Amino acid sequence: MSATREGPNPLRPYYIPPSVGNTTGTASAKPSPSPKFGGNHGSPSPSATSPSFGSSARNILADMDYSEYLSDPSPSTTATIKALAEQALWKYTSVFLAQPFEVAKTLLQVRAPAIERPRKFQAIQTRPLHEVRRAGYVYSSGSDSDSDSPSYFASQAPTGLTPPRRPRPRRRPGSPDRGDSSDPDAQCAPQAPRPSPHALNIKSPASLTAALSTLWQKEGVWGIFKGTNSTYVHSILLSTITSFARSFLAAVFAVPDPSLFLHINRSAGPIGGLDILSSPAPMASLAIAVSAAGIAGIILTPLDIARTKLMLTPSTHPPRSVMSTLSTLSSWTLPSSLAPVTFLHSTLPTFMSASLPLFLRSKLSVDPVLTPNAYSLATFIGQGLELGVKLPIETVLRRGQMQVAQAGGQTREMQTVVEIGPYKGLIGTMRSILYEEGERSIKAAPARSAPANRTTSLARDPQRRKGQGFEGLWRGWRIGMWGLIGVWGAATLGGVGGKGGEF
């Protein structure tokens, strides 16, 4: 009888042995024929054992090739450290280059504009008072010198009924008239407050370049790069905490992590946030992403307040480190007055950037794969809308943060480079910026019925109205749009995808 039998087993005619695995092991696993005479009939010999499942699995996995799915399945420790160092250096360089524009934008957002004085107040203050009186005295004495001319405007009433005039006391030509209250404009002229030695005199309240040049002249190169380290630490912690909170919430609620689908449409458009198109539950993934952004913003509120304080205080005033500035705060928790503004500032940009691809695909049939050009243009417009919604809330948030920083337990008053505007909540601060703070000039339409008088047209002042207007809520929108255009244009022309952002 042969040691190996060919063909199916007559006792198991429908059994086909597996063809995978080691053939030698399979052949050795077959039971050897039992002797004619013996006790253990039909039992295999101890040497002929079946192969283990682990060896068969290793043989199966060895035939599979994962090289096209994983570029570097096992990176070394040196390569990992080098990649992290390069990424950290690139992040710090981007923060360092954008910090001057961030400082200038923050200055314009929190600055309380000064009220400009009308021309008549300036004329009263610039012209000496004794010259005005001397001119009036000469004019009145010359008009009464001619006694021969008849008096056409003399009163015909009896002399005895006319009340006598009190003689005005004579004063020297150079002495100030303290008791004269006949000029109400001179009395209501506003007194200029004493400027701080560190205050910046920004000529144009809507120009970032004017703010940068004034800060450069006042504090030098260190002035425009204030708060760079705190901004870098804040950006690193924000991305880390957001990713951790997003993954944790996705694991708790059994929803795929929205960050896992980032690589799918990265080359379809130059600008975009989280991609939830490939998620089996888009609305749940959107809620998790927005919640994670809100949690990260609330946790990092003390660091954000310290960063704003470092940018708005003089560079020569200590403390200037992140930990020392954090120690000056009264609390490391989120103040109740800043809770609504902080939550909106953290969640609205994420909500708009993450829900935009879903809206484009479901409502407008704009797909990143089928219509990449339309999708790229639509995402750029969406980023512009996101910037327009974010800037007014950011303006209110910066003022609230400075109010909290000034109210911290400090023995002396905190010096700032600009006068900080008031914080009255979200709606109250916006209303104050629009209609109460400062003044803005409005071009008056010329009257058609009025005669053309050169003297009147030159002396006419432009109409002024209280409040900064809508421009006061969108300080820094120009540099933000230029940043979006630069990122979008470079990605479109060079084919480099990624998430765009403002400076």
PDB file of C-alpha atoms in Angstrom, residues 313 412 462:
ATOM      1  CA  THR A 313       0.785  95.951  25.663  1.00  0.00           C
ATOM      2  CA  ARG A 412      -1.399  98.925  38.875  1.00  0.00           C
ATOM      3  CA  PRO A 462     -18.738 117.880   5.728  1.00  0.00           C
TER       4      PRO A 462
END
